[in-house]
mmCIF file of N, CA, C and O in Angstrom:
data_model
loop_
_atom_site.group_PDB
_atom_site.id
_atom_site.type_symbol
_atom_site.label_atom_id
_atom_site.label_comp_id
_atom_site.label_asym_id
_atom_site.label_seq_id
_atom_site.Cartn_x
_atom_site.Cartn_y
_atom_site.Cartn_z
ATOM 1 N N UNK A 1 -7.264 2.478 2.252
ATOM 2 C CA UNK A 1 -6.592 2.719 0.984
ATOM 3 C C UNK A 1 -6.932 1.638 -0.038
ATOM 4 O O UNK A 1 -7.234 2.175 -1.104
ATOM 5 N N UNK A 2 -6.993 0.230 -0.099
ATOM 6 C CA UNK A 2 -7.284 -0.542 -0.634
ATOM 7 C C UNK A 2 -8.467 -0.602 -1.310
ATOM 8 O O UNK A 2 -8.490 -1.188 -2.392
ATOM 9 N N UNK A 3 -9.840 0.095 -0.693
ATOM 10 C CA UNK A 3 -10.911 -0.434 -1.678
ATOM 11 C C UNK A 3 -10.810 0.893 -2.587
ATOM 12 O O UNK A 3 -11.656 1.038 -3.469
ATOM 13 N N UNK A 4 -9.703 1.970 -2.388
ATOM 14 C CA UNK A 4 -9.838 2.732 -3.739
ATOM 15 C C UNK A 4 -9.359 2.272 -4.488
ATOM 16 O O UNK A 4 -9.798 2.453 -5.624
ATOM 17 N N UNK A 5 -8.235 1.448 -4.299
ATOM 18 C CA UNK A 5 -7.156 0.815 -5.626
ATOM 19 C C UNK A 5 -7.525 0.310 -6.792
ATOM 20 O O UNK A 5 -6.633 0.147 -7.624
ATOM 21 N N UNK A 6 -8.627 0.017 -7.070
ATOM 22 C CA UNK A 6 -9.369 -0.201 -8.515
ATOM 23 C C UNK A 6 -9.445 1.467 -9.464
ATOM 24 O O UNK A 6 -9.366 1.828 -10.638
ATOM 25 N N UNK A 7 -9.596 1.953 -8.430
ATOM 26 C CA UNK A 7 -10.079 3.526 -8.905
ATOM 27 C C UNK A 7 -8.558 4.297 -9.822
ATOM 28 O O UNK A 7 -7.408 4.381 -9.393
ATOM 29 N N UNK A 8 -8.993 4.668 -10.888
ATOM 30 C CA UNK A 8 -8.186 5.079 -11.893
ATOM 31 C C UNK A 8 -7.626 6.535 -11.216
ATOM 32 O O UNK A 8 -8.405 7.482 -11.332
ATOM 33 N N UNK A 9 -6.260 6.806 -10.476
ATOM 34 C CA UNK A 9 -6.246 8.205 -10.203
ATOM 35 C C UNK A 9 -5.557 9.340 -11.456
ATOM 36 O O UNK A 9 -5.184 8.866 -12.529
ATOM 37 N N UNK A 10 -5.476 10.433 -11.257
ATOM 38 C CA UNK A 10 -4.972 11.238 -12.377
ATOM 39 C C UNK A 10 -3.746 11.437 -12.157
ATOM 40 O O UNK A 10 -3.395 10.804 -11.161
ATOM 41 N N UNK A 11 -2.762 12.136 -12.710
ATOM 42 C CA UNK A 11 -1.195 12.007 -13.114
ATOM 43 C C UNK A 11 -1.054 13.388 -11.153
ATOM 44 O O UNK A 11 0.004 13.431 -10.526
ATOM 45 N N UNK A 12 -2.123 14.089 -10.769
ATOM 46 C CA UNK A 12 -1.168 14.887 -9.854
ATOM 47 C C UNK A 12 -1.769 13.968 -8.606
ATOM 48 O O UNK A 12 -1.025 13.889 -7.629
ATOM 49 N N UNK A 13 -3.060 13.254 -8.534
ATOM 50 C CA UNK A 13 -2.910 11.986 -7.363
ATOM 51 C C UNK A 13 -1.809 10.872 -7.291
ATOM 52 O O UNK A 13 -1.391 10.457 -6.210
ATOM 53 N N UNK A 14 -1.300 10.344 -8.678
ATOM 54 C CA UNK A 14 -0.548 9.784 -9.339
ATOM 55 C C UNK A 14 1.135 10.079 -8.176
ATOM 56 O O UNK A 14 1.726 9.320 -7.408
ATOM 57 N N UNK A 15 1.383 11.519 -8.587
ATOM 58 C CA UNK A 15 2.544 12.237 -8.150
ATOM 59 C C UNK A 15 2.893 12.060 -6.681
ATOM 60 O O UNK A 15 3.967 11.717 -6.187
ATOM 61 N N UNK A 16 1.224 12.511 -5.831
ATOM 62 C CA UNK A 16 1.262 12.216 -4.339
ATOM 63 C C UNK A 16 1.227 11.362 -3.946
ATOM 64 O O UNK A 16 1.469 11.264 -2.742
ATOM 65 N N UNK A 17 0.906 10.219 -4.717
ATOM 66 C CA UNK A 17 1.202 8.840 -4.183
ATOM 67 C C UNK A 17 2.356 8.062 -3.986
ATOM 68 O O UNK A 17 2.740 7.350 -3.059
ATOM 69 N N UNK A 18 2.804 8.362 -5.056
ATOM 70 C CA UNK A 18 4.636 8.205 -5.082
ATOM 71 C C UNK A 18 5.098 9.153 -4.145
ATOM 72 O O UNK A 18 5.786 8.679 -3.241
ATOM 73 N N UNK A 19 4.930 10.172 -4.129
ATOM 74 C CA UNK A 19 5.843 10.783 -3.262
ATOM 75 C C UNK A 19 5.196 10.735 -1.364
ATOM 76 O O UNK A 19 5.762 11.136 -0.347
ATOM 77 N N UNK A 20 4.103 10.204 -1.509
ATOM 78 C CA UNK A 20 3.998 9.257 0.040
ATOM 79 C C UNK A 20 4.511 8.287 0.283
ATOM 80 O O UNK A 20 4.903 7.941 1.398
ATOM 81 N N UNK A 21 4.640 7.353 -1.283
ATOM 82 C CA UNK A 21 5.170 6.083 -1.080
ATOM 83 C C UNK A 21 6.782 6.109 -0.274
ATOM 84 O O UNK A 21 7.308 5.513 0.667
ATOM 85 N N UNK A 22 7.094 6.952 -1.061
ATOM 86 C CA UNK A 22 8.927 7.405 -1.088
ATOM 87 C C UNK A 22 9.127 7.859 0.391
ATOM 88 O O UNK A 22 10.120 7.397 0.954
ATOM 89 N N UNK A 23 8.278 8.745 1.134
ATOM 90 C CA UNK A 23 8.131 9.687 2.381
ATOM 91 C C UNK A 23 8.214 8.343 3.177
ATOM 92 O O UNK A 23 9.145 8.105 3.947
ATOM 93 N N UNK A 24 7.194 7.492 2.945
ATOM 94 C CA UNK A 24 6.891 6.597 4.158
ATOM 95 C C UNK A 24 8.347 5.643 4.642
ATOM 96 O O UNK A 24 8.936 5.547 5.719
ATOM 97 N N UNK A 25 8.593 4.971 3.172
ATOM 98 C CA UNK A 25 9.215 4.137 3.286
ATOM 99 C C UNK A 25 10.386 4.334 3.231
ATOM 100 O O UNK A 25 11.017 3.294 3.044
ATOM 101 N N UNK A 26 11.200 5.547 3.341
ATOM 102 C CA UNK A 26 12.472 6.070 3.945
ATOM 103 C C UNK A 26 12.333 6.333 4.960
ATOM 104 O O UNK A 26 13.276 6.004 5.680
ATOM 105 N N UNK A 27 11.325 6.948 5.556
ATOM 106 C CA UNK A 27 11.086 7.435 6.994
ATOM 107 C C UNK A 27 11.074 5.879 7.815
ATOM 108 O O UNK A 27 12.061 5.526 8.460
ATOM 109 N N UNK A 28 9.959 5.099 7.712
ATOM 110 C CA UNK A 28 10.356 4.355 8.144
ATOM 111 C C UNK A 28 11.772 3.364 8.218
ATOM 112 O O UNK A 28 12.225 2.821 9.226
ATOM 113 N N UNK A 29 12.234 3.319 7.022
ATOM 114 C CA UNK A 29 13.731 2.613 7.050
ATOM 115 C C UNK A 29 14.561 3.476 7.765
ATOM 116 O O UNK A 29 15.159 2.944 8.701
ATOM 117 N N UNK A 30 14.760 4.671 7.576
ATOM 118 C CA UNK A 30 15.454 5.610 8.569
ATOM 119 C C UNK A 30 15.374 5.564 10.053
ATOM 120 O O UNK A 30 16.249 5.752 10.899
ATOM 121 N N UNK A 31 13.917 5.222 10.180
ATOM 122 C CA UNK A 31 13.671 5.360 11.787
ATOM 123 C C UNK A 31 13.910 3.628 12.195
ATOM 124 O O UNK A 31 13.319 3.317 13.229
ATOM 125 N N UNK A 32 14.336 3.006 11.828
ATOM 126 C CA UNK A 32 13.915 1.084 12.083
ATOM 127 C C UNK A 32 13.457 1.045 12.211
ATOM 128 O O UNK A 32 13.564 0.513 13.316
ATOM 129 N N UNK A 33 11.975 1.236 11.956
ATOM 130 C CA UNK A 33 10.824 1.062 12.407
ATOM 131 C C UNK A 33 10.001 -0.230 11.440
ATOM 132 O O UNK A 33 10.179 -0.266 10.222
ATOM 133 N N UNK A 34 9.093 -1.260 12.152
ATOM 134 C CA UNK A 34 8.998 -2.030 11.176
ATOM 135 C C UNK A 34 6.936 -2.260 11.506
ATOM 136 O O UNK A 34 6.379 -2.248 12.604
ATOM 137 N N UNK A 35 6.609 -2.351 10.814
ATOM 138 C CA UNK A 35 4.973 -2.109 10.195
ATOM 139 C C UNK A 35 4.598 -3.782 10.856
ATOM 140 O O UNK A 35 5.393 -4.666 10.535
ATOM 141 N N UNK A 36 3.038 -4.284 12.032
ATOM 142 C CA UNK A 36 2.505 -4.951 11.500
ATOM 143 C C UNK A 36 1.247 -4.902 11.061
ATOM 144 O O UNK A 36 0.683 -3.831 11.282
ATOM 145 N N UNK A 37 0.653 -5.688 10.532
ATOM 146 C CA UNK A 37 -0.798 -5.665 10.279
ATOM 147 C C UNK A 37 -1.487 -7.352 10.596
ATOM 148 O O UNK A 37 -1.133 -8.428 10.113
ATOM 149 N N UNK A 38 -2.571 -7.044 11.582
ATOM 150 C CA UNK A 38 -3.255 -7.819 11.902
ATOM 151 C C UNK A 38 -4.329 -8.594 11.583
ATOM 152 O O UNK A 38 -4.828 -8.527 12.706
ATOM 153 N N UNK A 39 -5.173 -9.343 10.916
ATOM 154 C CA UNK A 39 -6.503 -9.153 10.816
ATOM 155 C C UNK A 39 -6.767 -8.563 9.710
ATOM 156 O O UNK A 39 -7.930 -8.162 9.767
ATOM 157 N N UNK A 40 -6.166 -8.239 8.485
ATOM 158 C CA UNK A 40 -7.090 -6.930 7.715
ATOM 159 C C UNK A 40 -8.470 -8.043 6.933
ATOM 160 O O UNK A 40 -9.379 -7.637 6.209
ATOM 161 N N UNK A 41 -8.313 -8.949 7.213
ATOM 162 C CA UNK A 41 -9.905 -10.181 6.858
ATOM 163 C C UNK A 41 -10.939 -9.310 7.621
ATOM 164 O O UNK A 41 -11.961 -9.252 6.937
ATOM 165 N N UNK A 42 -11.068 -8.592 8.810
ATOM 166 C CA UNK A 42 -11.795 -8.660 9.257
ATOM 167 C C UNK A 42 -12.295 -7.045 9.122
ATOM 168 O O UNK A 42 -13.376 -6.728 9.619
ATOM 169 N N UNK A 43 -11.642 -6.261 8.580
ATOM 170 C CA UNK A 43 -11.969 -4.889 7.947
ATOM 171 C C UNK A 43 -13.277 -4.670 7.088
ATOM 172 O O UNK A 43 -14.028 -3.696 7.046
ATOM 173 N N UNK A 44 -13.316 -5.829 6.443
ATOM 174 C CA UNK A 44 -14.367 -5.843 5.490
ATOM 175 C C UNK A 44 -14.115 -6.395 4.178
ATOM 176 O O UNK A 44 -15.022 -6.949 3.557
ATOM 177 N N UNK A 45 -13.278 -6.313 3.846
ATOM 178 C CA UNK A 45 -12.699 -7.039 2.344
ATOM 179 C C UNK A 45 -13.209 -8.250 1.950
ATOM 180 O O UNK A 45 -13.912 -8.827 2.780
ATOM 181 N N UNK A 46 -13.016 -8.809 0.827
ATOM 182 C CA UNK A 46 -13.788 -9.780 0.524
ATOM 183 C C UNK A 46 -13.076 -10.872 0.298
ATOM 184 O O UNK A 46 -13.396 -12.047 0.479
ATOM 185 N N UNK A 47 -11.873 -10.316 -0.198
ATOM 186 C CA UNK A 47 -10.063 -10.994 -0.313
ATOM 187 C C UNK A 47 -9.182 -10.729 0.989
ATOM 188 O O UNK A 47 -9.132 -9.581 1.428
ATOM 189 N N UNK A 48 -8.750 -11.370 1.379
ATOM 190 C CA UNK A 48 -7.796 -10.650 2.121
ATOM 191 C C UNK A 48 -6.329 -10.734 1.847
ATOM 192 O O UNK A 48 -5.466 -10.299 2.611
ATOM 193 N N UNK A 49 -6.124 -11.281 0.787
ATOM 194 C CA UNK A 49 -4.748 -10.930 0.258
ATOM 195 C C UNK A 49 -4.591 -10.359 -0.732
ATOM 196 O O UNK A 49 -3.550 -10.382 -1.388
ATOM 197 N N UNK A 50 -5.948 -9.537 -1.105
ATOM 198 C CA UNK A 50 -5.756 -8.507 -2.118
ATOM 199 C C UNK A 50 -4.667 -7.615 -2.238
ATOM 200 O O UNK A 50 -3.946 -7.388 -3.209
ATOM 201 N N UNK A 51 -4.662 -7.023 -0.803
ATOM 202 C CA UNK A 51 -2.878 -6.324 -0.779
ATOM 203 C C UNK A 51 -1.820 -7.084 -1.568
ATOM 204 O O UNK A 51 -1.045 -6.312 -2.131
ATOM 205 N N UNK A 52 -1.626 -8.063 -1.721
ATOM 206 C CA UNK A 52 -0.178 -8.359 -2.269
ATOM 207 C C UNK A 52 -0.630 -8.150 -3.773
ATOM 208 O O UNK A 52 0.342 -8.473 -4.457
ATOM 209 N N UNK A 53 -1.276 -7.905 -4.279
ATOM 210 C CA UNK A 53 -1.554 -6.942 -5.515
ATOM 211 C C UNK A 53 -0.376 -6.118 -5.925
ATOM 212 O O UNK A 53 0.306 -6.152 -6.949
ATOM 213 N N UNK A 54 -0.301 -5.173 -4.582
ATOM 214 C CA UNK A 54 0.441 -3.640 -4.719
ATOM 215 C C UNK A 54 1.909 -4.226 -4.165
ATOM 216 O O UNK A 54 2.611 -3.297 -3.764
ATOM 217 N N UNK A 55 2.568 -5.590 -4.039
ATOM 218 C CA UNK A 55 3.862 -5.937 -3.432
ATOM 219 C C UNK A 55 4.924 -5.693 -3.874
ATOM 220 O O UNK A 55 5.926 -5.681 -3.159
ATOM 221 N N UNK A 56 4.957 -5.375 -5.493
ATOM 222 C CA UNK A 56 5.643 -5.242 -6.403
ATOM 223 C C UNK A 56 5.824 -3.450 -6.032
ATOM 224 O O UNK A 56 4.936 -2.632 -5.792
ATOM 225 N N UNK A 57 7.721 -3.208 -6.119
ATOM 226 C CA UNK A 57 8.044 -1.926 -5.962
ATOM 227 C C UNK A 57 7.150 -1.003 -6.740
ATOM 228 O O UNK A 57 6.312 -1.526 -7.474
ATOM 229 N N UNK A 58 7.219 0.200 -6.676
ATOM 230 C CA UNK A 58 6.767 1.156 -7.679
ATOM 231 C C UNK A 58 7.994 2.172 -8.017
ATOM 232 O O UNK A 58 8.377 3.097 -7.300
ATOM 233 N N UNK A 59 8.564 1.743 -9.391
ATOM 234 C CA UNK A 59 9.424 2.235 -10.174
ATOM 235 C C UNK A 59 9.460 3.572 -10.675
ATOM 236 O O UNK A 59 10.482 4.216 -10.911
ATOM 237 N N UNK A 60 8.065 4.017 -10.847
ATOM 238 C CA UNK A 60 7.632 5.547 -11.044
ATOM 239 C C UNK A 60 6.734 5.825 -11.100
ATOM 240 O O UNK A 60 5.839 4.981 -11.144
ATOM 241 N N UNK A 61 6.403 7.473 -11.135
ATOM 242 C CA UNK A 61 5.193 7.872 -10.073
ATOM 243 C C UNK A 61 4.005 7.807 -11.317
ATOM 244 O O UNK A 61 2.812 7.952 -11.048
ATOM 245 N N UNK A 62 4.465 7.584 -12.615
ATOM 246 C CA UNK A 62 3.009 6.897 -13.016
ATOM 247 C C UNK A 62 2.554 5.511 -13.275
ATOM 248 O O UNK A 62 1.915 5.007 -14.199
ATOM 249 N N UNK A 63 3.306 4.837 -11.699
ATOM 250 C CA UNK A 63 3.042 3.314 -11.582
ATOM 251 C C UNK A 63 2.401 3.221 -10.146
ATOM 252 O O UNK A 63 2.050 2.162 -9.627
ATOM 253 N N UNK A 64 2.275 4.716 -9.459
ATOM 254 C CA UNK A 64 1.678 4.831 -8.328
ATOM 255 C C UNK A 64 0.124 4.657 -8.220
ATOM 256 O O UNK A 64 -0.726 5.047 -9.021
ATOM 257 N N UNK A 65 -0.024 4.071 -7.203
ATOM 258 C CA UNK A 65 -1.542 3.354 -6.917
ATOM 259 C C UNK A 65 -1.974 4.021 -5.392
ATOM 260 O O UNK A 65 -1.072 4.538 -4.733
ATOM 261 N N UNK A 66 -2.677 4.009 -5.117
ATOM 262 C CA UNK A 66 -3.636 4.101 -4.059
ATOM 263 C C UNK A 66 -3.030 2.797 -3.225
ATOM 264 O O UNK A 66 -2.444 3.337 -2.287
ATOM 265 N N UNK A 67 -2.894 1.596 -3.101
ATOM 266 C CA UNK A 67 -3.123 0.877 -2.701
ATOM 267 C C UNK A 67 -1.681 0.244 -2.281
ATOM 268 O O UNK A 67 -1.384 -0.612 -1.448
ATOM 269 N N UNK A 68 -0.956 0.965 -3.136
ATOM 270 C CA UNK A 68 0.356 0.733 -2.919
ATOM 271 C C UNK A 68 0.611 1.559 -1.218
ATOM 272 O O UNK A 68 1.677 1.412 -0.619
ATOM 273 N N UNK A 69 -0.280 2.202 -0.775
ATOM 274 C CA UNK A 69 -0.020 2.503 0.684
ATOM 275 C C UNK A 69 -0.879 2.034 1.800
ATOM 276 O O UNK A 69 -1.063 2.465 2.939
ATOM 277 N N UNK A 70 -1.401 0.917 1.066
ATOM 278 C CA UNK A 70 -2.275 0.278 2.214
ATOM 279 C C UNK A 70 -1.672 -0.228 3.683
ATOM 280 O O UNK A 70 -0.502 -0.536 3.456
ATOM 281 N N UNK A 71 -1.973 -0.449 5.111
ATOM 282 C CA UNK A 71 -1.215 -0.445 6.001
ATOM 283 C C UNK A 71 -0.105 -2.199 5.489
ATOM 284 O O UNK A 71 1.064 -2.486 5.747
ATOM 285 N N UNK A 72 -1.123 -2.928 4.764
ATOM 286 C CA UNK A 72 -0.692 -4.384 4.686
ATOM 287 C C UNK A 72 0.421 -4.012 3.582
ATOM 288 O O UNK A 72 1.267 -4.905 3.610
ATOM 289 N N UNK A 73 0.677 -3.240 2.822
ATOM 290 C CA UNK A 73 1.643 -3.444 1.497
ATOM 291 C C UNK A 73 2.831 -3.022 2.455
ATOM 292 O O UNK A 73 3.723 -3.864 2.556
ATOM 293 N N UNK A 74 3.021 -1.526 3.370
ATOM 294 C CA UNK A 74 3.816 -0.872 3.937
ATOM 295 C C UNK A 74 3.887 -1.981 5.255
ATOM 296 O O UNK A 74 4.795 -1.551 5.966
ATOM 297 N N UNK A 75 3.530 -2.758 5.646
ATOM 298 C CA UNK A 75 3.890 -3.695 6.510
ATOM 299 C C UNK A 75 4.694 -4.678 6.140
ATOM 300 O O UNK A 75 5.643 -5.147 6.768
ATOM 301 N N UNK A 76 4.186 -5.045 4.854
ATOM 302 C CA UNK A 76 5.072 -6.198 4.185
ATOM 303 C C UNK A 76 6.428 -5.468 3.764
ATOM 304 O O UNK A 76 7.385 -6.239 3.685
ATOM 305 N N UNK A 77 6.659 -4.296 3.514
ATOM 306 C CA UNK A 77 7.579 -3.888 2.646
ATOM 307 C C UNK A 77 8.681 -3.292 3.903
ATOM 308 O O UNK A 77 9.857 -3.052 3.629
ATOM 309 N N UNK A 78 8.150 -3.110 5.212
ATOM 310 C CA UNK A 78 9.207 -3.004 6.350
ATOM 311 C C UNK A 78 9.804 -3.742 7.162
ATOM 312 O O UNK A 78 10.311 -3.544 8.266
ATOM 313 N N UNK A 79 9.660 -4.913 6.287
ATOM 314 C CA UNK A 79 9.980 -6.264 7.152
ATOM 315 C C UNK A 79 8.708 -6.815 7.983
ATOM 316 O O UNK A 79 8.702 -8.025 8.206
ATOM 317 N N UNK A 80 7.987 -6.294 8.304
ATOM 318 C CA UNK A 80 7.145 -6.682 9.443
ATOM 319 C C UNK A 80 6.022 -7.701 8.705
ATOM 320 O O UNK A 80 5.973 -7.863 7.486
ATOM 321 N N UNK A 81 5.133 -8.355 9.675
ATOM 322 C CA UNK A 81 4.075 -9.412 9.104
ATOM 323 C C UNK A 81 2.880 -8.940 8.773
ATOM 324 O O UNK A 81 2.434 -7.905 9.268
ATOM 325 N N UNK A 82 2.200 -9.706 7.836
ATOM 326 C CA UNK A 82 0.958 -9.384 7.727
ATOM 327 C C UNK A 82 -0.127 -10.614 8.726
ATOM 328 O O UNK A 82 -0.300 -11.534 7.926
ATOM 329 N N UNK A 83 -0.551 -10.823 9.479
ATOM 330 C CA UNK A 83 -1.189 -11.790 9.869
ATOM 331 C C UNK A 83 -2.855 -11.972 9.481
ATOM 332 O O UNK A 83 -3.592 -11.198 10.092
ATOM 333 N N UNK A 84 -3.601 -13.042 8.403
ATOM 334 C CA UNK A 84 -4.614 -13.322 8.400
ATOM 335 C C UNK A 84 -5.548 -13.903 8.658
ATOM 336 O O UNK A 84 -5.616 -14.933 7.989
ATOM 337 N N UNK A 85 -6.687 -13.711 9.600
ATOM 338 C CA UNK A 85 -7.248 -14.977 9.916
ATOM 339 C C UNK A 85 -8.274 -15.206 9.147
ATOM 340 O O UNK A 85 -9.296 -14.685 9.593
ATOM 341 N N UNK A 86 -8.435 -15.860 8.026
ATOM 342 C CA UNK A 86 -9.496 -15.833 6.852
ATOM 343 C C UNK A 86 -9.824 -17.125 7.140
ATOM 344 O O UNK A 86 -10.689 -17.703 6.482
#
């Protein structure tokens, strides 16, 4: 999800993104379920804390990003860790 997040989406990718965002992160709060992420240095990225980019809530669905569902944003945002070895 992350190396699209530069990528400009349109108002009905826009819509599904928010409304994954919303899906995930009730589902998971509903279920206690809590996200980690390991390693994402070693995915390929060039940053590896580019994710905290997308850390900031998303208020509405034309503030929705791609990237805002990366495994590292939805890890950080369920309590759980992000761990990097950069």
């Amino acid at each position: 999800m992350l190396p699209w997040a530069g990528w400009r989406p349109r108002d009905k990718q826009r819509k599904w993104s928010f409304n994954a965002i919303v899906g995930l992160t009730n589902g998971l709060r509903e279920a206690h379920m809590t996200l980690y992420s390991l390693d994402p240095f070693q995915l390929g990225r060039t940053d590896p804390f580019y994710y905290q980019t997308f850390l900031k809530p998303v208020p509405t669905q034309n503030k929705a990003e791609y990237g805002d569902l990366g495994l590292q944003v939805l890890a950080a945002h369920s309590g759980g860790l992000v761990e990097v070895n950069a």
